[in-house]
PDB file of C-alpha atoms in Angstrom:
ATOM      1  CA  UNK H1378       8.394  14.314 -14.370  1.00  0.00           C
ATOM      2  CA  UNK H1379       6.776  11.880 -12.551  1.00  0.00           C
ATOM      3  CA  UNK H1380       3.521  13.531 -10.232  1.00  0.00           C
ATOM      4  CA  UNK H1381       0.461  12.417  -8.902  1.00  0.00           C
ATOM      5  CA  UNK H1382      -2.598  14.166  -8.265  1.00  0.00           C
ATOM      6  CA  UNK H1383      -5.442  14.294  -5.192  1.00  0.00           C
ATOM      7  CA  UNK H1384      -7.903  17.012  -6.209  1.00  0.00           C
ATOM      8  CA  UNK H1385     -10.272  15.906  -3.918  1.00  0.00           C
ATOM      9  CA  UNK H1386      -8.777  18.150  -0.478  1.00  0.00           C
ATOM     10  CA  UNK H1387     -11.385  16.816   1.771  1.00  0.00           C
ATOM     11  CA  UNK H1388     -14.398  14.999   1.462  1.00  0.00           C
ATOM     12  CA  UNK H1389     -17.349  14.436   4.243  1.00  0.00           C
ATOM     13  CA  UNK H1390     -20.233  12.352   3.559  1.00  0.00           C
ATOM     14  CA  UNK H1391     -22.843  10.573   5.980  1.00  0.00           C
ATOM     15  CA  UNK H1392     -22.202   6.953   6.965  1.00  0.00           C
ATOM     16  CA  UNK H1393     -23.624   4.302   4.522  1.00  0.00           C
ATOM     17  CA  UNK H1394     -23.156   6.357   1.814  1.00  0.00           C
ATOM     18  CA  UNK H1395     -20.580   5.375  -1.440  1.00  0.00           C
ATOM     19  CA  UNK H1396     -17.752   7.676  -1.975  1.00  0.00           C
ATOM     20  CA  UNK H1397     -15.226   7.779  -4.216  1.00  0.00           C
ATOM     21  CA  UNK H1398     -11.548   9.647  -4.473  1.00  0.00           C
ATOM     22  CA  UNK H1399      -9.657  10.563  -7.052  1.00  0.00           C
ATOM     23  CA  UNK H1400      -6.276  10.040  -7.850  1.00  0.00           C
ATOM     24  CA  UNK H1401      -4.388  10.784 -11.209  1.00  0.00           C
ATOM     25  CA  UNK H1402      -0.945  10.693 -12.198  1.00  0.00           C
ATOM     26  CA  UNK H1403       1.687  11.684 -14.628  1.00  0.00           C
ATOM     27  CA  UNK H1404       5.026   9.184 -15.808  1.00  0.00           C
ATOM     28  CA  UNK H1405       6.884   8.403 -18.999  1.00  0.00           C
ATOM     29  CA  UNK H1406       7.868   5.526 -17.253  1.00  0.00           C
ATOM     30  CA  UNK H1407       6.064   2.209 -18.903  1.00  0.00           C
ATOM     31  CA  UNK H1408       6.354   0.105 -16.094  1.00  0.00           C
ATOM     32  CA  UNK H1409       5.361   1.479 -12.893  1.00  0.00           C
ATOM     33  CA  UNK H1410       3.287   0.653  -9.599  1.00  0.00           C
ATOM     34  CA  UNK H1411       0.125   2.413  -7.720  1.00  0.00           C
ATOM     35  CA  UNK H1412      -0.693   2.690  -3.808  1.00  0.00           C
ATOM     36  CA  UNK H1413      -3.306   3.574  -1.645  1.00  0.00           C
ATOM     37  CA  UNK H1414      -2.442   4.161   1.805  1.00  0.00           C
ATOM     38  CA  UNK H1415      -4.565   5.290   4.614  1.00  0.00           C
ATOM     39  CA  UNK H1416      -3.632   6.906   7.210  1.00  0.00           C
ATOM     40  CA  UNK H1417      -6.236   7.378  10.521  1.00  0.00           C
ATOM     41  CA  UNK H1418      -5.526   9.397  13.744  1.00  0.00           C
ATOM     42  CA  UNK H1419      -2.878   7.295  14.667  1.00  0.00           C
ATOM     43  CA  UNK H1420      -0.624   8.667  12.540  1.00  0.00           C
ATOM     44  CA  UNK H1421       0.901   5.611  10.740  1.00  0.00           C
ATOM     45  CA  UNK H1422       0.019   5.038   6.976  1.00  0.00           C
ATOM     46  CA  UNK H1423      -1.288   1.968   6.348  1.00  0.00           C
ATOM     47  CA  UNK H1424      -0.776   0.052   2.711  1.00  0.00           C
ATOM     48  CA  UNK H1425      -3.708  -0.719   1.193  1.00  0.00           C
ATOM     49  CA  UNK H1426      -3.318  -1.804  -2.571  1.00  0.00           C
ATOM     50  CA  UNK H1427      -0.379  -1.919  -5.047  1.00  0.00           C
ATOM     51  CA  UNK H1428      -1.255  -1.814  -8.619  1.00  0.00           C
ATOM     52  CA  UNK H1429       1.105  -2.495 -11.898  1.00  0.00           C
ATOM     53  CA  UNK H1430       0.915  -0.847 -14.954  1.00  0.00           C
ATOM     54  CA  UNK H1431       0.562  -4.223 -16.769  1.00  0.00           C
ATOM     55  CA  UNK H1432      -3.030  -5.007 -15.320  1.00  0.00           C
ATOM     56  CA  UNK H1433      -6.435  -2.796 -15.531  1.00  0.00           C
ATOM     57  CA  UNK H1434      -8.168  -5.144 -14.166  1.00  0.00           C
ATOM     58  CA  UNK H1435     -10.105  -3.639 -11.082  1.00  0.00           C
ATOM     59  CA  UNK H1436     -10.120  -4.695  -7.837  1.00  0.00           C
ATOM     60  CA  UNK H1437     -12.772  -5.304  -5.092  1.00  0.00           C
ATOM     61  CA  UNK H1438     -11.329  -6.181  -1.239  1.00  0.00           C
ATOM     62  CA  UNK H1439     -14.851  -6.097   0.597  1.00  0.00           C
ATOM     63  CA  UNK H1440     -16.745  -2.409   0.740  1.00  0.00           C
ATOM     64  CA  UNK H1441     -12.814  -1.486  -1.004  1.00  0.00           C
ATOM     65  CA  UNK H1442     -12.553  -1.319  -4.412  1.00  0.00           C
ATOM     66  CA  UNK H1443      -9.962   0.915  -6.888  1.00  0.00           C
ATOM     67  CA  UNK H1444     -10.772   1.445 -11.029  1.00  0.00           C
ATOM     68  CA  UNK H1445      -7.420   2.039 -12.801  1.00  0.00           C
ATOM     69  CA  UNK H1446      -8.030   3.366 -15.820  1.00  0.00           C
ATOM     70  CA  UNK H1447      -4.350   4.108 -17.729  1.00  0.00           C
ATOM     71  CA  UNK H1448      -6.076   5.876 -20.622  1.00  0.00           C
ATOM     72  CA  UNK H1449      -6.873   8.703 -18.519  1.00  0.00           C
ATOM     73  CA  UNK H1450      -4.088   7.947 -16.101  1.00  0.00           C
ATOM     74  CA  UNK H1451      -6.209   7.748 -12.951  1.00  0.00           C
ATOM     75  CA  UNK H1452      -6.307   4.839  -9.909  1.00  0.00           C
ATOM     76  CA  UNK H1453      -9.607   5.702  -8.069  1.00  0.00           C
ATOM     77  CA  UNK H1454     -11.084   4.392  -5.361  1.00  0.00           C
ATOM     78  CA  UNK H1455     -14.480   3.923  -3.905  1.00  0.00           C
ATOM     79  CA  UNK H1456     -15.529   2.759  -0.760  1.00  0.00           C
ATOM     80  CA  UNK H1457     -18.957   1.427  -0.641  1.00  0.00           C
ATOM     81  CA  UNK H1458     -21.387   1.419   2.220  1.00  0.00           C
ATOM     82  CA  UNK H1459     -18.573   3.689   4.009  1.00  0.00           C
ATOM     83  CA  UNK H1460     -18.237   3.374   7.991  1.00  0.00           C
ATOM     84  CA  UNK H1461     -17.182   6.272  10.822  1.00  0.00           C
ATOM     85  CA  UNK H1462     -13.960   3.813  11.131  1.00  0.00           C
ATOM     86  CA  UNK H1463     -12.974   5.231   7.159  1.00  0.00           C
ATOM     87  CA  UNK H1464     -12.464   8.301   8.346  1.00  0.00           C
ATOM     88  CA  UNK H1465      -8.873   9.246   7.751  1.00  0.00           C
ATOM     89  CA  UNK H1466      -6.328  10.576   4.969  1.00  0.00           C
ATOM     90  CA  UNK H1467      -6.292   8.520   2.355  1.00  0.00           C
ATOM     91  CA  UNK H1468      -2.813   8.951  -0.232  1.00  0.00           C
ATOM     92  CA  UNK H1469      -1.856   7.691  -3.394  1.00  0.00           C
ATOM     93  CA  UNK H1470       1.151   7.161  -4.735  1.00  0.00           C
ATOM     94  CA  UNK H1471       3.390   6.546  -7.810  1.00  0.00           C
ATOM     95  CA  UNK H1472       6.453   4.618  -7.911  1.00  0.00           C
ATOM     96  CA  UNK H1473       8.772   6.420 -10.114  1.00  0.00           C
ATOM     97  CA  UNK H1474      12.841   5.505 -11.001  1.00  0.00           C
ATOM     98  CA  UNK H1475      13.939   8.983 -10.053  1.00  0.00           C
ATOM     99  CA  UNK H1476      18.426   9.010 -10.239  1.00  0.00           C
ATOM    100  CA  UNK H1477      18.186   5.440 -11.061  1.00  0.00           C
ATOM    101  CA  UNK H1478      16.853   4.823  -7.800  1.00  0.00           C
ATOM    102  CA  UNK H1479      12.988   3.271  -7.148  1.00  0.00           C
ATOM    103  CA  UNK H1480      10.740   6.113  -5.212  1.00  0.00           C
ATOM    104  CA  UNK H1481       7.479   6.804  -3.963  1.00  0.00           C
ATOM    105  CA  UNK H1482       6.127   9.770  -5.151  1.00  0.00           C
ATOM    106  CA  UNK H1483       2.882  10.700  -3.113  1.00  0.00           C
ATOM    107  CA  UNK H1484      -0.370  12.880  -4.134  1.00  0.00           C
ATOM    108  CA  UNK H1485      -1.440  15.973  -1.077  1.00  0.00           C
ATOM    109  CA  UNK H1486      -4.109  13.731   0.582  1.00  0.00           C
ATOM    110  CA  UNK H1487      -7.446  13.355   0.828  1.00  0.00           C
ATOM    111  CA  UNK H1488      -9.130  14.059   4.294  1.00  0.00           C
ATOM    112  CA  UNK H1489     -12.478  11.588   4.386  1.00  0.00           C
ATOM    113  CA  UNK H1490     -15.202  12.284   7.079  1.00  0.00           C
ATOM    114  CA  UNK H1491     -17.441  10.142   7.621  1.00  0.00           C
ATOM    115  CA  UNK H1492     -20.305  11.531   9.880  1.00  0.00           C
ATOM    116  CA  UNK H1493     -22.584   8.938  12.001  1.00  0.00           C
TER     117      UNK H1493
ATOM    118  CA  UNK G 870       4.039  -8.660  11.381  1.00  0.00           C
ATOM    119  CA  UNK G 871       5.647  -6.005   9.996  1.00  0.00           C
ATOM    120  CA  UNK G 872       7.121  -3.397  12.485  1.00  0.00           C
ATOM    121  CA  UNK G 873       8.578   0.104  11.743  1.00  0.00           C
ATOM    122  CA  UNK G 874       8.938   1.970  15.254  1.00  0.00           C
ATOM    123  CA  UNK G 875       9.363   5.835  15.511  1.00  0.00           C
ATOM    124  CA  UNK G 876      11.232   6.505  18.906  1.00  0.00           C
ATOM    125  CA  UNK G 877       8.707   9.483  19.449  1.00  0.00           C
ATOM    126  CA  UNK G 878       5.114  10.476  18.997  1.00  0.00           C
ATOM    127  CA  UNK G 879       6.008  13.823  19.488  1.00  0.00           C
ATOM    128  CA  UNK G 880       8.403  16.194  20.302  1.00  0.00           C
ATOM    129  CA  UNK G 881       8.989  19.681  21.275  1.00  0.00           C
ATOM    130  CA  UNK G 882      12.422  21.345  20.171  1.00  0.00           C
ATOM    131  CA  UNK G 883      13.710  25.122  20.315  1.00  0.00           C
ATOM    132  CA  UNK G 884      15.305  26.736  17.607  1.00  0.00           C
ATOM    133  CA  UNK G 885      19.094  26.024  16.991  1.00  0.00           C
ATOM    134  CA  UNK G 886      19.218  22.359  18.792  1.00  0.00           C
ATOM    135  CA  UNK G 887      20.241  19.698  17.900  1.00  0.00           C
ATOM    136  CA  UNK G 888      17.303  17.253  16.775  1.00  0.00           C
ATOM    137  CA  UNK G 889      17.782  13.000  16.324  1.00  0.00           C
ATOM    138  CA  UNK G 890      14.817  11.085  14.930  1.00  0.00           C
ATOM    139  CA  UNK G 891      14.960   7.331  15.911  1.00  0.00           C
ATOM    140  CA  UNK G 892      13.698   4.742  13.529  1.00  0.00           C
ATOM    141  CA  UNK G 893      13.782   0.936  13.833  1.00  0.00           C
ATOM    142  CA  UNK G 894      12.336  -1.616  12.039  1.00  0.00           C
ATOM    143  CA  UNK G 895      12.547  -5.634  12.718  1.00  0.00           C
ATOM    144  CA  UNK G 896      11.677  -6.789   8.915  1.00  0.00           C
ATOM    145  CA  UNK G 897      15.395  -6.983   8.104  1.00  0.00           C
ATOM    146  CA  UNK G 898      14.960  -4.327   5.237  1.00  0.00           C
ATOM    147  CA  UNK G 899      17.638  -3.295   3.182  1.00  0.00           C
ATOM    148  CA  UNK G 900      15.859   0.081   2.144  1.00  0.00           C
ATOM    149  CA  UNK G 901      14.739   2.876   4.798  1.00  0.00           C
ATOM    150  CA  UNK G 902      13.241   6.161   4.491  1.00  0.00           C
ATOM    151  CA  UNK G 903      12.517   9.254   5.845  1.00  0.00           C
ATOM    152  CA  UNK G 904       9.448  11.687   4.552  1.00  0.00           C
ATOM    153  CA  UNK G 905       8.084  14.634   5.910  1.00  0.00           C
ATOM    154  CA  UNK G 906       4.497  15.460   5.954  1.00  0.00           C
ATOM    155  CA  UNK G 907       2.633  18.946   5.842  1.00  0.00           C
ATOM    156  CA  UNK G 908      -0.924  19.655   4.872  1.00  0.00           C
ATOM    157  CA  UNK G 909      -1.442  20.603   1.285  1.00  0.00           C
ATOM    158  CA  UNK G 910       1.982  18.673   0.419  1.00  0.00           C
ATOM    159  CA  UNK G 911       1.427  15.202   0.859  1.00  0.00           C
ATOM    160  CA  UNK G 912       4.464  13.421   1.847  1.00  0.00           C
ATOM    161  CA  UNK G 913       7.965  14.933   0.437  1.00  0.00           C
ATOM    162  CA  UNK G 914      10.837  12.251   0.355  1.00  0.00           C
ATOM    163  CA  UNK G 915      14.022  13.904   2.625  1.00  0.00           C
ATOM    164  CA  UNK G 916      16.501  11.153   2.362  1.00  0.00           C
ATOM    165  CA  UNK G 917      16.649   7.700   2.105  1.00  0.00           C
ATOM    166  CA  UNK G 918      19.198   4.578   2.341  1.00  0.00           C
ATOM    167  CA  UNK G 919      19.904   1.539   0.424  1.00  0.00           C
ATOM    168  CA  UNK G 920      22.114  -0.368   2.921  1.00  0.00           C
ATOM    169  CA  UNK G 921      24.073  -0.152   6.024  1.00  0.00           C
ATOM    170  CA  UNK G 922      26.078   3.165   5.823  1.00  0.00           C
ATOM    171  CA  UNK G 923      24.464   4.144   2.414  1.00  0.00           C
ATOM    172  CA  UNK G 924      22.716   7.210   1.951  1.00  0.00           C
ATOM    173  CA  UNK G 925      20.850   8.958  -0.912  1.00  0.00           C
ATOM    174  CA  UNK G 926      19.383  12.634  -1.068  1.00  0.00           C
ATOM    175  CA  UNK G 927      15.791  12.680  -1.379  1.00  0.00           C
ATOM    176  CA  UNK G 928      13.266  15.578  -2.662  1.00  0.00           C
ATOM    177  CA  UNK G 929      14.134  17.979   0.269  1.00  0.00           C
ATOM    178  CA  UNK G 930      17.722  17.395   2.179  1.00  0.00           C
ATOM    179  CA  UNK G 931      18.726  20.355   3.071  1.00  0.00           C
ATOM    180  CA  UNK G 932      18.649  21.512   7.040  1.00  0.00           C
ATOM    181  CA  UNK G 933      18.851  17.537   7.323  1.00  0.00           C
ATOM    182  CA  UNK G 934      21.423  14.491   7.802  1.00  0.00           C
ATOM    183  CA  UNK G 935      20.925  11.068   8.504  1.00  0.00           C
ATOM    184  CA  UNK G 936      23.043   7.939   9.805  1.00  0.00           C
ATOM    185  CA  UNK G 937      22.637   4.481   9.640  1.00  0.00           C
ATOM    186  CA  UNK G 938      25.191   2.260  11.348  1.00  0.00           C
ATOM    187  CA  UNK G 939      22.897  -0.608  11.921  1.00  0.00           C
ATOM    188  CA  UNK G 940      20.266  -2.204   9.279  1.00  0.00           C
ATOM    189  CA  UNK G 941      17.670  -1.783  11.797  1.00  0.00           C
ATOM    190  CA  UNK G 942      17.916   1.746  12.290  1.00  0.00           C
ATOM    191  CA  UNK G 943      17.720   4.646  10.474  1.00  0.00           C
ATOM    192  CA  UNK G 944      18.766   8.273  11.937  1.00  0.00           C
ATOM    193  CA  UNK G 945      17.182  11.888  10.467  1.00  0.00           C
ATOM    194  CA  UNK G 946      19.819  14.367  12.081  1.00  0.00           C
ATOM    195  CA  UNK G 947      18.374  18.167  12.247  1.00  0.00           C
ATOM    196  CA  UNK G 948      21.600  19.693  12.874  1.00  0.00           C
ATOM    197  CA  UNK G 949      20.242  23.187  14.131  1.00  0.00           C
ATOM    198  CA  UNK G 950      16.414  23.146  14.144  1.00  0.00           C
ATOM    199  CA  UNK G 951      14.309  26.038  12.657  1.00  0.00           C
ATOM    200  CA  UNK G 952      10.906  26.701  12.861  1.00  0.00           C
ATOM    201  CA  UNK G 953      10.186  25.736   9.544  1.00  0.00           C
ATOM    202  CA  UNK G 954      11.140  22.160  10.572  1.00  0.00           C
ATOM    203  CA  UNK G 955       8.157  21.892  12.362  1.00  0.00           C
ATOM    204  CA  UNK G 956       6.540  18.878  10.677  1.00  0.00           C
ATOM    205  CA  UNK G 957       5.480  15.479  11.110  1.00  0.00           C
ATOM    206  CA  UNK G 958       8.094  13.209  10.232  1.00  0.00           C
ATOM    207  CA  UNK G 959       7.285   9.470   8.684  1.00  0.00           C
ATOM    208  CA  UNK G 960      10.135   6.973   8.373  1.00  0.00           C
ATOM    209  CA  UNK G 961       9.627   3.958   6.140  1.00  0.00           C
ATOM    210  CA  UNK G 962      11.323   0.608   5.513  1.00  0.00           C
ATOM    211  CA  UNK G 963      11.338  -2.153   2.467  1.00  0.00           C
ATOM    212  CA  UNK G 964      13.287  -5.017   0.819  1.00  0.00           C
ATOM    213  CA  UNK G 965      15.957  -4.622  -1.435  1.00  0.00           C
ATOM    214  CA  UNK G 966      14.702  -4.111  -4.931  1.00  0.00           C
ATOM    215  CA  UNK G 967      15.414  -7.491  -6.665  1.00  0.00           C
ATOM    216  CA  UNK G 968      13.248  -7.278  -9.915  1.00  0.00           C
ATOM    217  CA  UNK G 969      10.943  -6.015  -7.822  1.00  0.00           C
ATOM    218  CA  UNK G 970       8.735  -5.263 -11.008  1.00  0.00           C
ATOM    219  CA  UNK G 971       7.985  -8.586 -10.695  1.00  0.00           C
ATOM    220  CA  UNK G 972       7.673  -9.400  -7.370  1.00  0.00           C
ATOM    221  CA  UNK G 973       5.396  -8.118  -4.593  1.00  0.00           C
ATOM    222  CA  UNK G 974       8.883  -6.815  -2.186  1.00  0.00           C
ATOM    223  CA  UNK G 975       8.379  -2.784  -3.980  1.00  0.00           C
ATOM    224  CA  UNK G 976       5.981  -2.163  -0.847  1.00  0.00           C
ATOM    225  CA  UNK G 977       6.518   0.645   1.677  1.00  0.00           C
ATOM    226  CA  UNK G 978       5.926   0.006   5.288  1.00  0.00           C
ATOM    227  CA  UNK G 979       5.485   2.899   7.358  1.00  0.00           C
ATOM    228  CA  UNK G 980       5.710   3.648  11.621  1.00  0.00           C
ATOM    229  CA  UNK G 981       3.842   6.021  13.231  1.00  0.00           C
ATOM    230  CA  UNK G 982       5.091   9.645  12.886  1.00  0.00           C
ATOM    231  CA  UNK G 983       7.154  11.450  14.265  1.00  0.00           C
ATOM    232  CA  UNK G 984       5.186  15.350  15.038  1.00  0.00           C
ATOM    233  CA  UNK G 985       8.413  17.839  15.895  1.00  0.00           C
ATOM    234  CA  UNK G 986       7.443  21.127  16.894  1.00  0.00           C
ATOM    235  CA  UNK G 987      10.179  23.625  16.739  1.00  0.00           C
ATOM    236  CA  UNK G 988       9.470  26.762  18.782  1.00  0.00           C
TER     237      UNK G 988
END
């Protein structure tokens, strides 16, 4: 069954400093996609990154970036020099063919303080 | 720019009503969702549609219905609330899976949230 993990329940650092959050996941599928979505006050999750299963290669988007590792089946992600405006819940998320149809299956969440 | 709008921010419902959850989105997307959200749970997947007047069971259906007569909108129907429906309720859209594996169209796009309190 297809599952993904967020051990991390919440995490609160001081601004500037790096922090990183966890994510791993379980398929048998061999093609298959990875999210990060945030999600601030406002309520509304926000897309961040899609990753396939094809590529490893990790990605940097500014103080953003995400380490996919498929031997250990984990798609973390750091954010460096981290700001009071990261402060939110921050998902991940497999997608999975579940009943022949394409799905999202999400992690619990990790809440991210980030204190001035 | 993509838009998904929830009808409500928030709403407060009594035990045994009847509860509609308004979602519209202006992407033309074939594929709508609705989630609910608790703390500890992540997001759990409560039904979802391909097309106009299609609907699929999701992870958690039951106590819930849904209706969609347009593309643009997507209906979750609480027949008769119950206190353990008190959530926050997320509705997504997306295109129609075309070999999405190998096109960038598999993304989720989510509106604001929906929190129902059920007293």
């Amino acid at each position: 069954a297809q599952k993904v993990t967020q051990a991390q329940t919440e995490i609160s650092v001081v601004e500037k400093e790096d922090v990183t959050l966890d994510c791993v996941y379980e398929t048998r599928d061999t093609t298959y996609y990875l999210f990060w979505y945030k999600q601030p006050p406002s309520g509304e999750l926000v897309f961040l990154i899609r990753r396939n299963s094809f590529d490893e290669q990790n990605e940097i988007s500014g103080r953003y970036s995400w380490n996919f590792q498929k031997s250990t089946s984990s798609f973390n992600f750091t954010i460096t020099a981290s700001q009071v405006v990261d402060s939110a819940v921050y998902f991940c998320a497999l997608s999975a063919i579940i009943q022949g149809a394409q799905k999202l299956v999400f992690g619990q969440g990790t809440r991210l303080t980030i204190n001035p | 720019d993509v838009k998904v709008t929830q009808s409500s921010r928030y709403l407060v419902k009594r035990t045994g009503e009847k509860v509609f959850l308004e979602c519209v989105q202006d992407m033309d997307h074939e594929n709508m969702f609705w989630y609910r959200q608790d703390p500890g749970l992540g997001l759990r997947l409560i039904y979802f549609s391909y097309d106009v007047k299609m609907k699929e069971k999701g992870d958690i259906p039951e106590g819930y219905s849904v209706s969609r007569e347009k593309k643009e909108r997507f209906s979750l129907i609480l027949e008769s609330a119950s206190t353990n429906q008190t959530s926050m309720y997320l509705c997504a859209s997306r295109p129609r899976r075309q070999g999405e594996e190998r096109e960038s169209k598999n993304i989720q796009y989510f509106g604001a949230g929906t929190r129902l309190s059920v007293l």
